[in-house]
Structure formats: C-alpha cells, structure tokens
C-alpha cells in the first residue's frame, strides 16, 4: 500500500485534509490568482504588485527559519502546497499525483515528472511496436527508487562543465526545488530558470510557456512532448525503425534537452556521438540526446513518438522504476557505487528505455 | 598463465579455496546471467528471444548511454569487454576463448576440454601428432588429438580492432591485383552479441565484409563447444554447419571459395588464380573449416611453411595461418605424399 493510497483511504484524514485544503486555498491562493503551479502564487505579473500579499506566504523578514528569509526549510516549504498533505496546489510532486480541479478536486492522474517519494509510472509494463510506444500510468503510487535531490545536501552534478581530457565527473552543488524552479515566477514553462544556480551555465536556455491549457498529468510516460508542442516539421520516410512520420516540435521538446544540459553539460550529445569520441575522459562516447522533436502521426497511422532527448528516457522529479542485476551494478560516472536499485530517473525498469527504440 | 597452471594453483590452495572459488563462480554466474537466461555462449545474455524483452536488464551489462569509454556505447574496449566473460579470468561464460578451453558445467565447473575453434592466446591442438592419413582426397576418419596443456598460439584472427587485410575479399579481379579489403576486425565482426538465433550467433553478413547476400547457419540443437579430435570438424548437432560454413567464411574471404575445377582452371583473378577446392559439405572433405580453425592455432611452421608470404607478398613470419596441423600436415591428411 502506498502513502498516497493510505492518504485517500482514511476518512478522518480526508476530513482533516478537506478542512486544511479549504483554509489553505483561501489563505494562500487568494481570489484573483490562477491555481496552476507555474502560475498560482508564482505568477509573473505584467508589473509588480506594489502591495503584494503573497510575499508573506513564504518569507519572514525577522523570524525566518531558513536562509533567504524563508518561513521554513525550502523543501518543506514547497511541500506545504505541493506535498502529500498540502492542498494549496493541485500538483502533489511528493507523491507524483495531480488533480484537474483546484484544491485537489476532480480527477487525479499521474504527474508527468514522476514524484520525489512515490511515482505512478507503470515502469514494468512498457510496450513498443512500430505503431506506438506506451509506458502506462499506475493508479497506485510506488516508492521512488531515484529522484533529483531537493533537500539541499551536497550532490554531484554529473557531467557539469566543459569537455575535459582529465577525469572530471562533474561539480558539487546543493540542489533544492528553487535550483530549477523560480518561485517568484518568470513566465517560463514550469517556471524553469534559464540558468539554474550552481549549474555554471554561461548561456541561458529559456523554455517559454506557450498559450493554452497547462497539462501536468499523463496516461503515457513515453509520450513526453508537451500538449502545446504541436508544430509540424519535416517528414521522414519509413525505415527499419518504423513507418514514415512527421516531426512534431514546440517550446518544450525543442528546448528541454538544452535546458537539462545547463547542469549536465556533457550529457548533451549530437548524432554520431556513439562512435565519435568527445575527447572527454569520462563522457567519451555518448548516446545522442539533442533531438528537438518527437515523431508525430503519419499517413500510416500513429508512430512511436520517441526520439533521443534527455526527457525521453528520464523523468524530472523521481521514478519508481526497478533495476535488475546488470542495471543495478552500473557505477556512477566517477566509479563510485550507485545507490542500491537506483533507477537514475529512468521511465522503464532496467534498460527498458533502450528497448523502446532498439528492441534487441 | 595457461589454464593448466591456474588449475594447479587452485589445487595448491586446498579444498576450502576450491569450494570458495566455485561458490564465487556460481554466484557470479547467477548475478551475471540472471535467473531467466540460458547459460550457453550463443545463448546466455546473447539469446534471441521470441519477442524483445521490453524491460531488458542485460543492456547494462555491456553498454553505457553517457559514460561509454568505447564506440557503440560500450563500457570498455570490445575485446576486453568480451573477455570479461570469455577470457582467462572471466567466469560469466563456460567458454574461455582466450585460452581455448571450454567447461562442461556452468561457471566453469565440470570437465575442462579443448574448444573447437582453438584460442586467441593459447590453444589445445596437438598439431604435431595427427594420424589416420589417407591418400583418398577425402578422409573423414583422421585424428588430430588435443593437448592437456595449452600451447601459445602462432596465428589468430585479429580481434583487437586494428586494421587487417581480409585476404581474398571482393570479386575476381584482373588485371589489377586486389588482395582484399582493409577491415577492422573485432569479436563483434563475426558474432552478433545481441543474439540472432544462428549457429554461434554468427552474423549472416559479417561487419565490413561487403557480402551480398549473407549466409545464415541454423543453430545447433545441442551445443557442443569442445572436441577431442580436431580433424572431426562436422558438428553432428547442426546439419547446417558443414553445409554452409565454407560459404560463410567466404563472405569475407570471397575468392577462397573454389569448386572442383579450380586447381586446374584459372579463375582469372590476378592473385587468387588457381585454388584448392573448398566447397565440399562433408567431414574430411575440402572445406575451409577442415584445414583451419576459426579463432587461433598453436601449430608450428617449418622452414618452407614459415617462408610462405601473404598473398600480397609481405612476410608472414612463422604464422600458422590458423592451420590445424604443423607445417602442411593438413595436406597430408588427404594426400599423404612421400
């Protein structure tokens, strides 16, 4: 049984949750703020609200309990709304669940980014045919086996920095929710920072937030493009990898690999990197990861949407995928032993993400 | 170190050490092969399943998506990677192709015997003591014994990825002298590590061979990797082997495939003009595999045999050209001239 299931299964907890939800929504969101996460209290207004109330939602000028005058430690503060018990947002990133109604009402679904503690990825049930790839969503959360750290402890940013002929696995940094997301709002997709702090990136990558409905949940973890990624590109003839298809791109899929690489610099690899040495002592030969489109439908019917991109294989927050003997034995880039069963944010068990395209 | 020396070392350490080693081997096999994987070399992690395992774990045994240190996203140089299981110290496979030894039991347990293909570093071919020669132009019942201790090889197919000449590769050429194409030969040039359901997971079209079409050899019902007689080359468990192996060898060594008239009829090629027949599908008959092993031979060459140059005239040294018998003993198995 998962934490998410337990939460929904207790009537006392449900009543308490509804009470807290009502209070929190009223206090936190106010009457004129959209309820979406990359809007909500994090919205970027056309001009500053000179009598803004929402500063007090997170900050204390004189009695702060955490750096940057935060009312509490950053992860816990974010989870006030986005956690298991929070109701200030309809995205529970801790358990990987999203609701279609404000205040966590309406239908619940699986968050596209997975979850930090639990996730709803049916990672052992992927299917792939030339017709369509699919990684279903679970209805009950499973414990995450890997996640991006958000607790502020020192982590290695694997691949951070330029190509190096001497071994350099990456740099150390303290990762928190705010490392990637700008809580004050910046108008970008998922309020992603163009230059995540400590990433060392010199060039910014802005993933713009397009008009249209924001969809945070998914029923197919292999279909990674955003719902607003609907720009059609060139067509490609049928090949051994499947039928003909037309490229589909957009703000998200067109920029997310570059954005991930503001931190994981040397993971961004062009076509041919599997046989052309980068010259780096650690990241020597690499799978390509820079495709800016996915496959779209063709006259032959829908095609497997996957193309080599960071987000095609990995989720952003956390994954419940499980790893077998070979996969678990893969060391970290510096040669250190990876956490037991660490799934590296992969969307499918073991190396199922390889099989989605290669089908060996 | 030869296999014999290694086995003696284990004995010297006593029963407890042997039990520990065997236990480690069994654990290693279990960890490496997983619970649902057959232990045979042309199965094992290289098995071709009826349909792809969509949550396959074994990709991670050899590949790294972002931190590969060798091309094709291999976690290490191809030969070293293969030797992780199939080398002297590897225990993930019961075929040690480096030393030419195979075991009857998984995890290198049971009886150690001589690999049919010889070995890349040592081989167990008793190449100095063939018997049963006949002057009948075919000799199905001769004998080339096996050694109890590995001898250093004197020729091998290259597997280190360096540039080599695939002698005879390409079509008949005249008047231009064309000795063969330059290729970079590795284990994976001939064997498909992802599995293809074929005999010894041989690729129908070896990498860089340029062959069209390829040659597919159906897999054996029972897989026997070892031999006690290097003259017995037919695989009784795979009828497709002797019927197709010469054609398969010739996907690379194109102009070495020759029929019954080739000894007296000029092929028209400027280099490979008159040729010994090599296309008979039968034990003891003229066939590539009747005279040559596939991996490496420890046969030694005398003054004349050692002086035979390569097809392009370059010095071959004392290389044994993968022959099964010292000097030109393979000729004598059928021709038995004084």
Short mmCIF file of C-alpha atoms in Angstrom, two decimals, chain A:
data_model
loop_
_atom_site.label_atom_id
_atom_site.label_comp_id
_atom_site.label_asym_id
_atom_site.label_seq_id
_atom_site.Cartn_x
_atom_site.Cartn_y
_atom_site.Cartn_z
CA UNK A 1 0.00 0.00 0.00
CA UNK A 2 1.32 3.38 -0.81
CA UNK A 3 1.34 6.56 1.11
CA UNK A 4 -0.97 8.07 -1.48
CA UNK A 5 -3.44 5.24 -1.07
CA UNK A 6 -3.31 5.49 2.68
CA UNK A 7 -3.94 9.21 2.48
CA UNK A 8 -7.07 8.72 0.42
CA UNK A 9 -8.18 5.72 2.44
CA UNK A 10 -8.68 7.36 5.86
CA UNK A 11 -11.96 9.18 6.41
CA UNK A 12 -10.56 11.15 9.33
CA UNK A 13 -7.63 12.20 7.32
CA UNK A 14 -9.89 13.05 4.42
CA UNK A 15 -11.97 15.36 6.63
CA UNK A 16 -8.87 16.97 8.05
CA UNK A 17 -7.46 17.29 4.59
CA UNK A 18 -10.56 18.99 3.30
CA UNK A 19 -10.51 21.44 6.20
CA UNK A 20 -6.85 22.24 5.70
CA UNK A 21 -7.42 22.43 1.98
CA UNK A 22 -10.19 24.94 2.33
CA UNK A 23 -8.18 27.14 4.68
CA UNK A 24 -5.00 26.89 2.68
CA UNK A 25 -6.63 27.65 -0.62
CA UNK A 26 -8.40 30.64 0.83
CA UNK A 27 -5.32 31.98 2.56
CA UNK A 28 -2.68 31.09 0.05
CA UNK A 29 -4.16 31.49 -3.35
CA UNK A 30 -6.48 34.40 -2.74
CA UNK A 31 -9.27 35.35 -5.07
CA UNK A 32 -7.53 36.61 -8.18
CA UNK A 33 -4.65 34.17 -8.74
CA UNK A 34 -4.87 31.24 -11.15
CA UNK A 35 -4.41 27.89 -9.47
CA UNK A 36 -1.79 26.45 -11.80
CA UNK A 37 1.67 25.71 -10.45
CA UNK A 38 3.64 27.76 -12.93
CA UNK A 39 1.17 30.46 -12.31
CA UNK A 40 -0.62 30.43 -8.96
CA UNK A 41 1.35 32.40 -6.39
CA UNK A 42 4.34 32.05 -8.67
CA UNK A 43 2.81 34.05 -11.48
CA UNK A 44 4.81 36.73 -13.21
CA UNK A 45 2.62 39.80 -13.42
CA UNK A 46 2.85 42.43 -16.12
CA UNK A 47 4.16 44.81 -13.49
CA UNK A 48 4.97 44.30 -9.82
CA UNK A 49 2.09 44.30 -7.38
CA UNK A 50 3.22 47.09 -5.08
CA UNK A 51 1.03 45.89 -2.27
CA UNK A 52 1.64 42.18 -2.79
CA UNK A 53 0.34 39.91 -0.08
CA UNK A 54 1.92 36.71 -1.23
CA UNK A 55 5.43 37.61 -0.04
CA UNK A 56 4.22 36.61 3.39
CA UNK A 57 3.24 33.16 2.20
CA UNK A 58 6.87 32.12 2.15
CA UNK A 59 9.03 34.81 3.71
CA UNK A 60 9.56 36.23 7.15
CA UNK A 61 11.54 39.43 7.45
CA UNK A 62 12.67 38.93 11.02
CA UNK A 63 11.66 35.47 12.16
CA UNK A 64 12.74 33.37 9.20
CA UNK A 65 13.72 29.79 9.96
CA UNK A 66 15.78 29.25 6.83
CA UNK A 67 18.15 31.17 4.60
CA UNK A 68 16.77 33.65 2.16
CA UNK A 69 14.25 34.60 4.84
CA UNK A 70 12.12 31.56 4.24
CA UNK A 71 9.40 30.71 6.72
CA UNK A 72 10.80 27.19 6.83
CA UNK A 73 13.34 24.98 5.14
CA UNK A 74 12.84 25.14 1.38
CA UNK A 75 11.73 21.58 0.62
CA UNK A 76 9.23 21.57 3.47
CA UNK A 77 8.00 25.00 2.44
CA UNK A 78 7.34 23.86 -1.12
CA UNK A 79 5.66 20.71 0.15
CA UNK A 80 3.29 22.89 2.19
CA UNK A 81 1.39 23.24 -1.04
CA UNK A 82 2.95 20.62 -3.31
CA UNK A 83 3.38 17.79 -0.81
CA UNK A 84 1.26 14.92 0.41
CA UNK A 85 -0.78 16.96 2.86
CA UNK A 86 -0.64 20.25 1.03
CA UNK A 87 -3.71 21.46 -0.73
CA UNK A 88 -2.55 24.83 -1.94
CA UNK A 89 -1.67 23.32 -5.29
CA UNK A 90 -3.27 20.62 -7.37
CA UNK A 91 0.17 19.13 -8.05
CA UNK A 92 1.46 16.82 -5.33
CA UNK A 93 5.02 16.41 -6.51
CA UNK A 94 5.95 14.34 -3.50
CA UNK A 95 3.59 11.51 -4.44
CA UNK A 96 3.53 12.14 -8.18
CA UNK A 97 -0.18 12.92 -8.34
CA UNK A 98 -2.03 15.79 -10.00
CA UNK A 99 -5.69 16.80 -9.98
CA UNK A 100 -7.63 18.51 -12.70
CA UNK A 101 -9.55 20.70 -10.25
CA UNK A 102 -8.29 23.37 -7.92
CA UNK A 103 -7.86 22.32 -4.31
CA UNK A 104 -7.19 18.76 -5.40
CA UNK A 105 -10.70 18.16 -6.60
CA UNK A 106 -11.87 16.36 -9.70
CA UNK A 107 -9.96 13.52 -11.32
CA UNK A 108 -6.47 12.63 -10.19
CA UNK A 109 -3.75 11.46 -12.54
CA UNK A 110 -0.06 10.69 -12.78
CA UNK A 111 2.27 13.70 -12.84
CA UNK A 112 4.45 13.88 -15.94
CA UNK A 113 7.58 14.42 -13.86
CA UNK A 114 7.00 11.45 -11.57
CA UNK A 115 7.32 12.07 -7.84
CA UNK A 116 10.01 12.55 -5.22
CA UNK A 117 8.75 9.93 -2.77
CA UNK A 118 6.22 7.95 -4.79
CA UNK A 119 5.55 7.81 -8.50
CA UNK A 120 2.86 6.37 -10.73
CA UNK A 121 4.93 5.04 -13.59
CA UNK A 122 3.99 1.55 -14.76
CA UNK A 123 7.64 1.00 -15.43
CA UNK A 124 7.45 -2.76 -15.86
CA UNK A 125 4.70 -2.58 -18.43
CA UNK A 126 6.12 -0.70 -21.40
CA UNK A 127 5.13 -1.73 -24.87
CA UNK A 128 6.64 -0.74 -28.16
CA UNK A 129 5.66 -1.67 -31.65
CA UNK A 130 6.27 0.26 -34.82
CA UNK A 131 2.77 1.61 -34.25
CA UNK A 132 3.07 3.27 -30.85
CA UNK A 133 5.16 3.24 -27.70
CA UNK A 134 3.46 3.26 -24.36
CA UNK A 135 4.50 3.34 -20.72
CA UNK A 136 1.21 3.29 -18.83
CA UNK A 137 0.45 5.11 -15.61
CA UNK A 138 -0.29 3.34 -12.35
CA UNK A 139 -3.35 4.05 -10.28
CA UNK A 140 -1.46 3.48 -7.05
CA UNK A 141 1.88 5.04 -6.29
CA UNK A 142 5.04 3.02 -5.82
CA UNK A 143 8.07 4.13 -3.80
CA UNK A 144 10.54 6.12 -5.85
CA UNK A 145 13.88 4.45 -6.46
CA UNK A 146 15.65 7.60 -7.63
CA UNK A 147 14.99 11.31 -7.64
CA UNK A 148 16.62 14.64 -8.10
CA UNK A 149 17.67 15.77 -4.66
CA UNK A 150 15.67 18.66 -3.22
CA UNK A 151 16.89 18.58 0.37
CA UNK A 152 19.80 20.94 -0.04
CA UNK A 153 22.53 18.41 0.61
CA UNK A 154 25.66 18.46 -1.50
CA UNK A 155 25.31 16.46 -4.68
CA UNK A 156 27.46 15.82 -7.71
CA UNK A 157 26.07 17.37 -10.87
CA UNK A 158 27.17 14.62 -13.22
CA UNK A 159 28.66 15.88 -16.43
CA UNK A 160 28.70 19.50 -15.35
CA UNK A 161 31.39 21.54 -17.05
CA UNK A 162 33.19 21.51 -20.36
CA UNK A 163 34.88 18.59 -22.07
CA UNK A 164 37.98 17.58 -20.13
CA UNK A 165 40.74 15.21 -21.09
CA UNK A 166 41.45 14.70 -17.41
CA UNK A 167 38.83 12.87 -15.41
CA UNK A 168 36.18 15.30 -14.19
CA UNK A 169 32.86 13.69 -13.39
CA UNK A 170 31.08 16.93 -12.52
CA UNK A 171 30.82 19.61 -9.88
CA UNK A 172 29.28 19.68 -6.41
CA UNK A 173 26.24 21.71 -5.57
CA UNK A 174 23.31 21.84 -3.19
CA UNK A 175 20.15 21.08 -5.06
CA UNK A 176 16.76 22.37 -3.95
CA UNK A 177 13.38 22.92 -5.60
CA UNK A 178 14.39 26.51 -6.27
CA UNK A 179 17.51 25.44 -8.10
CA UNK A 180 15.41 24.65 -11.14
CA UNK A 181 12.15 26.49 -10.47
CA UNK A 182 11.85 30.23 -9.86
CA UNK A 183 9.21 30.62 -7.14
CA UNK A 184 8.73 34.29 -7.89
CA UNK A 185 7.60 33.44 -11.38
CA UNK A 186 9.40 34.17 -14.60
CA UNK A 187 6.77 33.40 -17.20
CA UNK A 188 8.62 30.33 -18.38
CA UNK A 189 7.42 26.77 -18.80
CA UNK A 190 7.11 25.32 -15.29
CA UNK A 191 8.85 28.50 -14.08
CA UNK A 192 12.13 26.88 -15.07
CA UNK A 193 15.15 29.10 -14.52
CA UNK A 194 17.01 29.86 -17.77
CA UNK A 195 20.26 29.48 -15.81
CA UNK A 196 19.87 27.16 -12.84
CA UNK A 197 22.08 28.41 -9.99
CA UNK A 198 25.29 26.46 -9.43
CA UNK A 199 24.98 24.91 -12.84
CA UNK A 200 27.70 27.15 -14.13
CA UNK A 201 25.96 27.68 -17.44
CA UNK A 202 27.09 30.77 -19.26
CA UNK A 203 24.30 30.76 -21.81
CA UNK A 204 20.70 30.71 -20.71
CA UNK A 205 18.07 28.36 -22.09
CA UNK A 206 14.53 29.66 -21.85
CA UNK A 207 11.72 27.18 -22.23
CA UNK A 208 8.89 29.55 -22.96
CA UNK A 209 5.44 28.98 -21.60
CA UNK A 210 3.08 28.79 -24.52
CA UNK A 211 -0.53 29.81 -24.51
CA UNK A 212 -3.02 27.08 -23.91
CA UNK A 213 -4.02 24.79 -21.12
CA UNK A 214 -1.29 23.53 -18.83
CA UNK A 215 -1.40 19.77 -18.58
CA UNK A 216 0.58 18.32 -15.69
CA UNK A 217 -0.53 14.71 -15.87
CA UNK A 218 -0.16 11.91 -18.35
CA UNK A 219 -1.54 8.49 -19.15
CA UNK A 220 1.52 7.50 -21.20
CA UNK A 221 5.00 8.19 -19.84
CA UNK A 222 6.56 7.56 -23.24
CA UNK A 223 4.66 10.42 -24.84
CA UNK A 224 6.87 13.16 -23.44
CA UNK A 225 6.14 16.20 -25.56
CA UNK A 226 4.02 18.90 -24.02
CA UNK A 227 0.41 19.18 -25.15
CA UNK A 228 1.29 22.55 -26.64
CA UNK A 229 4.13 21.09 -28.70
CA UNK A 230 2.19 20.87 -31.92
CA UNK A 231 4.35 22.48 -34.59
CA UNK A 232 4.76 20.15 -37.54
CA UNK A 233 8.17 19.79 -39.12
CA UNK A 234 9.72 17.79 -41.98
CA UNK A 235 8.50 14.33 -42.93
CA UNK A 236 10.69 11.22 -42.89
CA UNK A 237 10.32 8.10 -44.96
CA UNK A 238 9.69 4.68 -43.46
CA UNK A 239 12.80 2.90 -42.19
CA UNK A 240 13.75 -0.13 -40.13
CA UNK A 241 12.76 1.90 -37.07
CA UNK A 242 9.16 2.21 -38.17
CA UNK A 243 6.77 3.76 -40.65
CA UNK A 244 7.04 7.22 -42.12
CA UNK A 245 6.43 10.08 -39.74
CA UNK A 246 6.38 13.82 -39.50
CA UNK A 247 8.38 15.72 -36.91
CA UNK A 248 6.47 17.43 -34.13
CA UNK A 249 8.20 20.11 -32.13
CA UNK A 250 7.42 23.04 -29.86
CA UNK A 251 8.68 25.12 -26.98
CA UNK A 252 9.15 22.25 -24.57
CA UNK A 253 10.54 19.41 -26.66
CA UNK A 254 12.55 21.86 -28.70
CA UNK A 255 14.47 23.20 -25.71
CA UNK A 256 14.33 20.80 -22.81
CA UNK A 257 17.48 18.84 -23.66
CA UNK A 258 19.49 22.03 -23.84
CA UNK A 259 17.93 23.13 -20.56
CA UNK A 260 18.84 19.86 -18.76
CA UNK A 261 22.34 20.37 -20.09
CA UNK A 262 22.74 23.72 -18.40
CA UNK A 263 23.70 21.49 -15.46
CA UNK A 264 24.51 18.15 -17.11
CA UNK A 265 26.63 19.85 -19.73
CA UNK A 266 28.45 16.91 -21.22
CA UNK A 267 25.37 14.71 -21.50
CA UNK A 268 24.17 16.77 -24.45
CA UNK A 269 25.41 14.81 -27.43
CA UNK A 270 24.72 15.08 -31.15
CA UNK A 271 24.09 12.32 -33.63
CA UNK A 272 27.17 10.16 -34.13
CA UNK A 273 28.45 10.53 -30.57
CA UNK A 274 28.14 6.76 -30.12
CA UNK A 275 31.15 6.28 -32.40
CA UNK A 276 32.88 9.66 -32.27
CA UNK A 277 34.93 10.32 -29.16
CA UNK A 278 34.12 13.58 -27.38
CA UNK A 279 37.67 13.72 -26.07
CA UNK A 280 36.34 13.73 -22.53
CA UNK A 281 37.99 11.32 -20.13
CA UNK A 282 34.68 10.27 -18.56
CA UNK A 283 31.91 11.03 -21.04
CA UNK A 284 33.79 9.71 -24.02
CA UNK A 285 31.15 8.03 -26.19
CA UNK A 286 27.58 9.11 -25.62
CA UNK A 287 24.09 8.37 -26.77
CA UNK A 288 22.67 11.27 -28.72
CA UNK A 289 20.33 13.38 -26.62
CA UNK A 290 19.73 16.55 -28.55
CA UNK A 291 16.78 15.77 -30.79
CA UNK A 292 14.36 18.68 -30.65
CA UNK A 293 11.32 16.81 -31.88
CA UNK A 294 9.36 13.61 -31.49
CA UNK A 295 7.69 11.51 -34.10
CA UNK A 296 4.17 12.50 -35.00
CA UNK A 297 1.37 10.69 -36.72
CA UNK A 298 1.77 9.82 -40.38
CA UNK A 299 -0.45 8.57 -43.15
CA UNK A 300 0.48 5.08 -41.96
CA UNK A 301 -1.01 5.79 -38.56
CA UNK A 302 0.50 6.90 -35.25
CA UNK A 303 4.16 6.10 -34.79
CA UNK A 304 6.38 5.54 -31.78
CA UNK A 305 6.86 9.10 -30.56
CA UNK A 306 10.28 8.67 -29.02
CA UNK A 307 13.42 10.40 -30.22
CA UNK A 308 16.76 10.75 -28.40
CA UNK A 309 16.30 13.50 -25.84
CA UNK A 310 17.10 13.67 -22.12
CA UNK A 311 13.42 13.80 -21.26
CA UNK A 312 12.59 10.81 -23.45
CA UNK A 313 14.35 8.40 -21.09
CA UNK A 314 14.31 10.27 -17.79
CA UNK A 315 11.66 11.98 -15.71
CA UNK A 316 12.48 15.18 -13.90
CA UNK A 317 11.41 14.58 -10.31
CA UNK A 318 11.56 10.90 -9.42
CA UNK A 319 10.94 7.41 -10.77
CA UNK A 320 9.70 4.17 -9.26
CA UNK A 321 11.42 2.02 -11.92
CA UNK A 322 13.26 -1.00 -10.58
CA UNK A 323 16.68 -2.20 -11.66
CA UNK A 324 17.96 -5.75 -12.12
CA UNK A 325 21.40 -7.22 -11.62
CA UNK A 326 23.16 -5.63 -14.57
CA UNK A 327 21.44 -2.26 -14.29
CA UNK A 328 22.00 -2.00 -10.55
CA UNK A 329 25.66 -2.80 -10.98
CA UNK A 330 26.28 0.21 -13.20
CA UNK A 331 28.53 2.55 -11.27
CA UNK A 332 28.30 6.32 -11.07
CA UNK A 333 30.39 8.24 -13.61
CA UNK A 334 33.18 8.65 -11.03
CA UNK A 335 33.29 4.90 -10.46
CA UNK A 336 31.54 5.01 -7.11
CA UNK A 337 28.81 2.54 -6.34
CA UNK A 338 25.34 3.77 -7.15
CA UNK A 339 22.59 3.55 -4.60
CA UNK A 340 21.14 0.05 -4.49
CA UNK A 341 18.41 -0.21 -7.07
CA UNK A 342 18.96 3.38 -8.11
CA UNK A 343 16.90 3.92 -11.22
CA UNK A 344 18.53 7.13 -12.43
CA UNK A 345 15.13 8.69 -13.06
CA UNK A 346 14.53 6.23 -15.89
CA UNK A 347 11.00 5.77 -17.17
CA UNK A 348 11.13 1.97 -17.51
CA UNK A 349 12.55 -0.88 -15.43
CA UNK A 350 16.12 -1.99 -16.10
CA UNK A 351 17.08 -0.71 -19.54
CA UNK A 352 13.57 -0.72 -20.94
CA UNK A 353 14.16 2.76 -22.28
CA UNK A 354 16.81 1.27 -24.60
CA UNK A 355 14.34 -1.34 -25.78
CA UNK A 356 11.64 1.19 -26.57
CA UNK A 357 13.62 2.11 -29.67
CA UNK A 358 16.20 -0.62 -30.18
CA UNK A 359 14.12 -3.73 -29.39
CA UNK A 360 17.08 -6.14 -29.31
#
